[in-house]
Amino acid sequence: MNQQDVVCGMMVDASSAAHRSHFNDKEYVFCSANCQHKFEADPTQYLEAELVTTGGTVAARLGQSGVAAAVLPPVVPVPVATALATLDIEGMTCASCASFVEKSLSRTPGVHKALVNYATERATVEYLPGQATPETLREAVVKAGYGVAAPAAPDTSAADRQAELDQQKALAYQKLKRRLWVAVGLAAVVMLLSMVMLWPALSARINMQALNYVLLGLTLPVLLYSGREFYTSAWNAFRHRAANMDTLIAVGTGAAFLYSLAATVAPHLFMQHGLMPEVYYDTTATIIALILMGKVLELRAKTQTSAAIKSLMGLQAKTARVVHGEQEIDLPIEQVRPGDVVVVRPGEKVATDGIVVLGHSAVDEAMLTGESLPVAKNVGDPVYGATLNKTGSFRFRVTKVGAETMLSQIVKLVEDAQGSRAPIQRLADKVSAVFVPTVVCIAILTFVLWFDLAPEATRFPLALVNFVAVLIIACPCALGLATPTAIMVSTGKGAENGVLIRNAEALEKAHQVTTILLDKTGTITRGEPTVTDFIVAPGQTPSQVLQTVAAVERQSEHPLAEAVVRYAEAHQVPSVPAQEFRAVEGRGASALVAGERVLIGNQRLLTEASVELPAQLTEQASELLGQAKTVLFVVIGGQGVALIGVADTVRDTSAAAIRRLQAMGLEVVMMTGDNPQTAEKIAQQVGIKRFFAEVLPQDKAGKVQELQTEGRVVAMVGDGINDAPALARADIGLAMGGGTDVAMEAAGITLMRSDLQGVVTAIDLSKQTIRTIRQNLFFAFIYNVLGIPIAAGVLYPVLGISLSPMLAAGAMALSSVSVLTNSLRLRSFRGAAA
Amino acid sequence: MDTSELIVTLVGLGLIAFVLWYFFFSTHQTVSAVSSATGVQQVDITVQGGYSPAVIEVEKGKPVQLHFHRNEEASCSEEVLFPDFGIRRELPAFQTTLVELLPQQAGRFEFTCGMGMLRGSLVVK
């Protein structure tokens, strides 16, 4: 027998229900423990509702909520905009819970509309800001027995989060600098005093014991204030059975300090064993000062690696001028909602993404696409947040806000890419995982060997000095920084140039490419028809005919008609009205312009209207058809007066870009659905030697594979329309022109600018980045591979050279800084010019 | 070889053995994720010279929320990386940072600090 769950309204099998509760001698069953708990907390709340809907179904209950909504005072249509709130609902266990929350929200005074999505656990509420607040909405949800999740941290705007992080980093940097200066100051004094001992005349007059205590007093603050973090960090890592950079510094300086401390406090013990009670306070203090200096330099360089993405985030507009009835109100960007109409004046930033609804202008989109020329915007064109309005003033309807805008998505993509791991890094990763413990073992071995092999009088100090030098010179940081810093800089640099890199692997793959396969439409060509020829019969005025043609085509929605209108607009012909427009399926269109019947269409339209063309036009028509162009015939007042040749034209930059790719040693191959003759013409025009013609959309991926079986590493470039499988199949896919979402998923690299130069930029950037990473890794490896044995003293038996720990500290500080500096060189990268 | 040389040699070799065992061959504590009523698996992780817990067990197909509380300023732990999920997150000192992910495949996925020295793993079952 089915019984209704009084909390959520779901029908539950009463015989098998696991969740039951008794109230007033009646047993209630529930769909889940959650509903049961809610009921038990306040049974009457649900039983009242049940009275109204006794025996009712879920549908009836939903209807009841409609009744409740109708009881609300009718909302007077005041010119106050409603606000939109989204709440993350917690505790919903079934779809009925969603309707329960929805009902509770709808009943709240001031709420226009509430929608609860069970799947996303999110409520979208439209309310009047004066009558309801996010707080009252929250209360309504809680009253219904559910919770509202506090907005998760990532919901705050990226810029705010970044600002907070930056502030914290700036503070940490200041603190680090303070620690450095204390260390430098004290270490300098310790150094000077230590040198006194090397001056016999002076050292004879000074009580060495007392001097050692002075040095101890000066070194202690260096250890406890400047170097404390090394010791706590090393200790914390040790407890986690992990070892890091700080472990090496802590053990190294710690050993030198403890030996010196013993020599200061109990010199007689050393004397007894025939040892000079030497102290190494200068070494200890100097090492800490030098390493801190390295850290300061490193931190400063590191902040620059992410400069590009930070400047992208900083582009976000802070306010928007929203149209409210007759007024224009400046609103913080967080309060702008999809559907709002926003005004943009000349020189202002576009606040968010939308579609132009009034006016026209030119907008600088360089920050998003890398395109340096402003882009013309007319009614119906999309505009993007953070771009800069140049000349005109316009209004746009908001389509996307917050995390959904183009800018946010670019930032997210770059951030994701910066978090990814490059395969080239694998070796370095493996090495750094075992690096520190291995170095500690080598250092211990060094100590033992020196102690066993050196002359007895000096064996202990020599063993100690070399032990410390090995620990200090080893630098896992250079290894760890080698790849990520280069990737950070180059993905940011890519975004600046309109090249979005999905991840480090894509970046690495792009430099191995040997062959570029271009899907002709939309990459080499514009991917949209353009008027290439406009030929009028003898005796006709071209501008007059064009004006008439444009009048008809303005009314049509056909892509060919749009091409004609664009052509007419480019020639600035005056706009005249057309009446009785009629589209003739599969043939063309007709309309009345200035009292004359105008026909525009293909050969069939011409034949069916039994219009004869002048011989000259017929000849030129077949010539155009021979060039694989589409021909439109214009008939005015029953007379054939003009021809319009339409074709998908080659982009101005294609030939140059292809030449540059070829100059980089890459083979460029084209594929197209065109017949071989047309394909050959286009290939010749842009300098491509190999092409695939008559390729059906579903065979594109097969062509990629065909090239791959020839042993090539293939980069596939497409416009993202029906070539997603080919993009995914290729070793690296490049989607062009912002691409569709699908293509962006399948493509390793997305080119924001519809221009083949982006491919050059992407490949070039990839090559330079990988070169930088290789240099970094080589340097980091060679530094450690040479540095550690030298510090251990392998050269001592042969050349008598051993490395002072202070020199080792200097070398280490410089090693990670040099790797970072090398990565930062990528900042000077320039994309291929448009 | 005199006595002190012998002692130093033996102690040195002993220390090497200890270092190798301690860092490479000892075990980590495991914590299973706690599922909340909404089906999100939540785990609190303290970051201080390492991750505790360092091994986290979660179920596949359910969203996971990892709350990283970084309890130190030492720069080694300032970033956490989930290479398999393409996540890099900065962990501000003395704050809790949320990392959300949705494991779709069973397996063992490592997470590390920015330089791969501090390690933990996410075991998806």
XYZ file of N, CA and C in Angstrom, chain A residues 200-331:
396
model
N 96.825 38.237 13.736
C 97.518 37.748 14.947
C 97.730 38.840 15.991
N 98.137 40.029 15.511
C 98.441 41.106 16.452
C 97.249 41.420 17.337
N 96.088 41.381 16.742
C 94.877 41.739 17.486
C 94.364 40.554 18.282
N 94.378 39.388 17.652
C 93.792 38.212 18.299
C 94.554 37.863 19.582
N 95.857 38.220 19.625
C 96.637 37.922 20.817
C 96.141 38.718 22.021
N 95.601 39.921 21.739
C 95.179 40.785 22.849
C 93.744 40.532 23.291
N 93.050 39.768 22.467
C 91.627 39.588 22.768
C 91.369 38.234 23.391
N 90.470 38.228 24.328
C 90.082 36.965 24.951
C 89.155 36.214 23.986
N 89.669 35.135 23.405
C 88.902 34.403 22.398
C 87.585 33.883 22.952
N 87.665 33.429 24.191
C 86.471 32.891 24.842
C 85.353 33.943 24.862
N 85.728 35.156 25.251
C 84.736 36.232 25.342
C 84.201 36.582 23.958
N 85.114 36.608 22.974
C 84.698 36.940 21.615
C 83.665 35.930 21.113
N 83.927 34.651 21.416
C 82.982 33.613 20.983
C 81.592 33.839 21.566
N 81.565 34.280 22.818
C 80.249 34.544 23.422
C 79.547 35.721 22.729
N 80.342 36.731 22.373
C 79.771 37.881 21.659
C 79.182 37.411 20.318
N 79.975 36.570 19.619
C 79.506 36.067 18.327
C 78.233 35.240 18.493
N 78.219 34.449 19.544
C 77.022 33.633 19.813
C 75.806 34.527 19.993
N 76.014 35.601 20.791
C 74.915 36.531 21.044
C 74.419 37.196 19.760
N 75.345 37.438 18.823
C 74.958 38.084 17.577
C 74.296 37.089 16.609
N 74.688 35.838 16.685
C 74.173 34.845 15.737
C 72.791 34.337 16.138
N 72.583 34.280 17.456
C 71.293 33.759 17.933
C 70.081 34.446 17.296
N 70.031 35.799 17.250
C 68.858 36.424 16.611
C 68.718 36.048 15.133
N 69.857 35.858 14.464
C 69.787 35.472 13.056
C 69.068 34.123 12.947
N 69.422 33.223 13.837
C 68.802 31.903 13.816
C 67.335 31.967 14.234
N 67.109 32.637 15.353
C 65.773 32.558 15.950
C 64.771 33.483 15.283
N 65.229 34.609 14.750
C 64.281 35.499 14.085
C 64.301 35.282 12.571
N 65.467 35.500 11.965
C 65.523 35.425 10.508
C 65.334 33.991 10.004
N 65.940 33.047 10.709
C 65.944 31.690 10.163
C 64.940 30.759 10.795
N 64.103 31.303 11.692
C 63.221 30.412 12.437
C 62.354 29.563 11.524
N 61.858 30.183 10.450
C 60.936 29.478 9.566
C 61.560 28.204 8.989
N 62.865 28.261 8.715
C 63.525 27.074 8.177
C 63.406 25.907 9.151
N 63.608 26.227 10.430
C 63.613 25.152 11.421
C 62.205 24.629 11.681
N 61.238 25.534 11.816
C 59.875 25.047 12.073
C 59.360 24.278 10.859
N 59.636 24.791 9.675
C 59.159 24.126 8.472
C 59.792 22.747 8.334
N 61.100 22.685 8.613
C 61.790 21.399 8.507
C 61.220 20.415 9.523
N 60.971 20.919 10.728
C 60.449 20.046 11.780
C 59.036 19.554 11.421
N 58.207 20.462 10.939
C 56.849 20.063 10.536
C 56.890 19.027 9.429
N 57.777 19.227 8.487
C 57.880 18.273 7.390
C 58.363 16.934 7.925
N 59.337 16.994 8.851
C 59.896 15.767 9.409
C 58.812 14.930 10.078
N 57.927 15.606 10.792
C 56.845 14.873 11.457
C 55.933 14.200 10.447
N 55.863 14.751 9.236
C 55.047 14.142 8.192
C 55.854 13.183 7.335
N 57.019 12.848 7.814
C 57.915 11.969 7.048
C 58.180 12.541 5.669
N 58.256 13.850 5.624
C 58.585 14.506 4.368
C 59.818 15.353 4.608
N 60.531 15.648 3.540
C 61.705 16.484 3.672
C 61.663 17.499 2.556
N 62.024 18.727 2.850
C 62.002 19.746 1.807
C 63.269 20.561 1.847
N 63.275 21.554 1.029
C 64.364 22.511 0.946
C 64.809 22.993 2.328
N 63.833 23.313 3.171
C 64.151 23.849 4.494
C 64.880 22.824 5.355
N 64.596 21.544 5.089
C 65.269 20.491 5.847
C 66.782 20.612 5.657
N 67.169 20.813 4.405
C 68.601 20.903 4.101
C 69.231 22.092 4.804
N 68.545 23.243 4.739
C 69.093 24.452 5.355
C 69.153 24.286 6.869
N 68.086 23.724 7.427
C 68.011 23.578 8.878
C 69.105 22.637 9.377
N 69.272 21.503 8.715
C 70.278 20.546 9.166
C 71.679 21.144 8.982
N 71.897 21.776 7.841
C 73.213 22.352 7.554
C 73.613 23.421 8.548
N 72.768 24.446 8.688
C 73.111 25.538 9.603
C 73.049 25.063 11.052
N 72.106 24.172 11.313
C 71.960 23.647 12.673
C 73.237 22.942 13.113
N 73.803 22.132 12.241
C 75.017 21.399 12.585
C 76.157 22.365 12.858
N 76.328 23.372 11.973
C 77.411 24.343 12.145
C 77.234 25.108 13.455
N 75.959 25.478 13.737
C 75.706 26.264 14.945
C 75.952 25.434 16.206
N 75.449 24.200 16.220
C 75.584 23.379 17.430
C 77.046 23.069 17.728
N 77.832 22.844 16.664
C 79.256 22.601 16.868
C 79.901 23.832 17.494
N 79.549 25.013 16.947
C 80.123 26.257 17.461
C 79.695 26.500 18.898
N 78.440 26.181 19.164
C 77.920 26.371 20.517
C 78.716 25.518 21.502
N 78.949 24.267 21.133
C 79.712 23.370 21.996
C 81.120 23.924 22.203
N 81.725 24.427 21.117
C 83.085 24.952 21.210
C 83.153 26.202 22.078
N 82.045 26.958 22.123
C 82.010 28.173 22.919
C 81.820 27.850 24.394
N 80.877 26.966 24.649
C 80.498 26.689 26.027
C 81.496 25.747 26.710
N 81.971 24.750 25.962
C 82.858 23.775 26.595
C 84.128 23.568 25.780
N 84.964 24.628 25.665
C 86.165 24.483 24.824
C 87.130 23.421 25.363
N 87.091 23.224 26.694
C 88.054 22.283 27.274
C 87.849 20.861 26.745
N 86.595 20.522 26.442
C 86.317 19.185 25.901
C 87.057 18.968 24.583
N 87.087 20.042 23.779
C 87.774 19.970 22.481
C 89.272 19.834 22.689
N 89.786 20.678 23.648
C 91.213 20.657 23.929
C 91.667 19.270 24.339
N 90.829 18.641 25.180
C 91.180 17.308 25.669
C 91.443 16.331 24.529
N 90.648 16.514 23.437
C 90.808 15.605 22.306
C 91.768 16.157 21.269
N 92.509 17.170 21.634
C 93.511 17.729 20.737
C 92.921 18.543 19.594
N 91.705 19.092 19.817
C 91.057 19.878 18.761
C 91.067 21.343 19.149
N 91.171 22.218 18.132
C 91.013 23.649 18.383
C 89.516 23.927 18.514
N 89.108 24.648 19.561
C 87.668 24.933 19.677
C 87.237 26.019 18.677
N 87.216 25.675 17.409
C 86.840 26.656 16.381
C 85.334 26.876 16.354
N 84.960 28.104 15.974
C 83.513 28.371 15.872
C 83.156 28.727 14.427
N 81.917 28.440 14.041
C 81.448 28.705 12.664
C 80.241 29.622 12.650
N 80.249 30.599 13.580
C 79.102 31.511 13.631
C 78.970 32.321 12.332
N 80.123 32.710 11.776
C 80.066 33.495 10.535
C 79.410 32.678 9.417
N 79.779 31.393 9.355
C 79.191 30.528 8.335
C 77.679 30.440 8.520
N 77.255 30.173 9.738
C 75.836 30.019 10.032
C 75.049 31.273 9.638
N 75.531 32.410 10.115
C 74.795 33.656 9.866
C 74.792 34.009 8.385
N 75.925 33.805 7.737
C 76.010 34.180 6.322
C 75.122 33.285 5.456
N 75.126 31.997 5.769
C 74.270 31.085 4.990
C 72.818 31.547 5.064
N 72.375 31.835 6.285
C 70.974 32.238 6.439
C 70.705 33.537 5.679
N 71.645 34.487 5.774
C 71.452 35.767 5.075
C 71.385 35.555 3.565
N 72.294 34.735 3.046
C 72.329 34.519 1.596
C 71.074 33.798 1.108
N 70.645 32.803 1.859
C 69.465 32.053 1.417
C 68.216 32.933 1.464
N 68.165 33.786 2.495
C 67.030 34.710 2.546
C 67.064 35.665 1.371
N 68.271 36.058 0.984
C 68.368 36.955 -0.161
C 67.846 36.240 -1.405
N 68.234 34.981 -1.557
C 67.725 34.186 -2.677
C 66.211 34.138 -2.660
N 65.660 33.958 -1.458
C 64.198 33.850 -1.348
C 63.507 35.149 -1.733
N 64.099 36.263 -1.304
C 63.507 37.564 -1.643
C 63.499 37.757 -3.156
N 64.638 37.463 -3.781
C 64.725 37.606 -5.239
C 63.735 36.668 -5.923
N 63.640 35.460 -5.388
C 62.761 34.443 -5.969
C 61.300 34.888 -5.898
N 60.946 35.413 -4.725
C 59.556 35.830 -4.536
C 59.209 36.959 -5.482
N 60.180 37.871 -5.643
C 59.932 39.002 -6.513
C 59.738 38.525 -7.956
N 60.565 37.586 -8.375
C 60.460 37.074 -9.741
C 59.178 36.268 -9.915
N 58.826 35.513 -8.889
C 57.643 34.644 -8.980
C 56.375 35.443 -9.212
N 56.270 36.606 -8.551
C 55.047 37.388 -8.729
C 54.923 37.849 -10.178
N 56.077 37.957 -10.848
C 56.015 38.400 -12.240
C 55.565 37.296 -13.189
N 55.730 36.041 -12.770
C 55.347 34.952 -13.678
C 53.847 34.948 -13.918
N 53.087 35.409 -12.922
C 51.641 35.382 -13.101
C 51.095 36.772 -13.408
N 51.988 37.669 -13.824
C 51.555 39.049 -14.071
C 50.497 39.123 -15.166
N 50.655 38.297 -16.196
C 49.742 38.376 -17.338
C 48.310 38.058 -16.921
N 48.145 36.991 -16.141
C 46.799 36.603 -15.742
C 46.212 37.624 -14.777
N 47.079 38.209 -13.962
C 46.584 39.223 -13.030
C 46.090 40.441 -13.798
N 46.814 40.798 -14.841
C 46.365 41.971 -15.584
C 45.069 41.642 -16.326
N 44.903 40.386 -16.720
C 43.630 39.974 -17.334
C 42.479 40.136 -16.348
N 42.712 39.663 -15.122
C 41.660 39.774 -14.104
C 41.341 41.219 -13.798
N 42.385 42.045 -13.819
C 42.209 43.456 -13.495
C 41.393 44.201 -14.550
N 41.190 43.559 -15.708
C 40.454 44.223 -16.787
C 38.966 44.336 -16.491
N 38.478 43.450 -15.633
C 37.062 43.414 -15.301
C 36.558 44.805 -14.890
N 35.449 45.244 -15.498
C 34.879 46.545 -15.143
C 34.286 46.462 -13.732
N 34.304 47.589 -13.032
C 33.798 47.587 -11.660
C 32.306 47.954 -11.616
N 31.900 48.833 -12.522
C 30.505 49.259 -12.519
C 29.940 49.212 -13.938
N 28.613 49.267 -14.017
C 27.955 49.305 -15.326
C 26.854 50.342 -15.261
N 26.634 51.053 -16.372
C 25.558 52.040 -16.387
C 24.313 51.371 -16.957
N 23.407 51.008 -16.057
C 22.243 50.222 -16.449
C 21.046 51.144 -16.690
N 20.307 50.842 -17.751
C 19.129 51.649 -18.087
C 17.941 51.165 -17.250
N 17.333 52.114 -16.503
C 16.162 51.810 -15.690
C 15.063 52.754 -16.117
N 14.160 52.309 -16.969
C 13.136 53.199 -17.483
C 13.794 54.361 -18.213
N 13.581 55.579 -17.686
C 14.142 56.756 -18.328
C 15.562 57.033 -17.833
N 15.892 56.405 -16.690
C 17.150 56.759 -16.045
C 18.280 55.803 -16.393
N 19.487 56.336 -16.176
C 20.655 55.472 -16.277
C 21.311 55.460 -14.907
N 21.495 54.267 -14.347
C 22.021 54.164 -12.994
C 23.343 53.412 -13.019
N 24.342 53.926 -12.299
C 25.602 53.197 -12.164
C 25.440 52.115 -11.104
N 25.617 50.877 -11.506
C 25.481 49.772 -10.558
C 26.811 49.040 -10.445
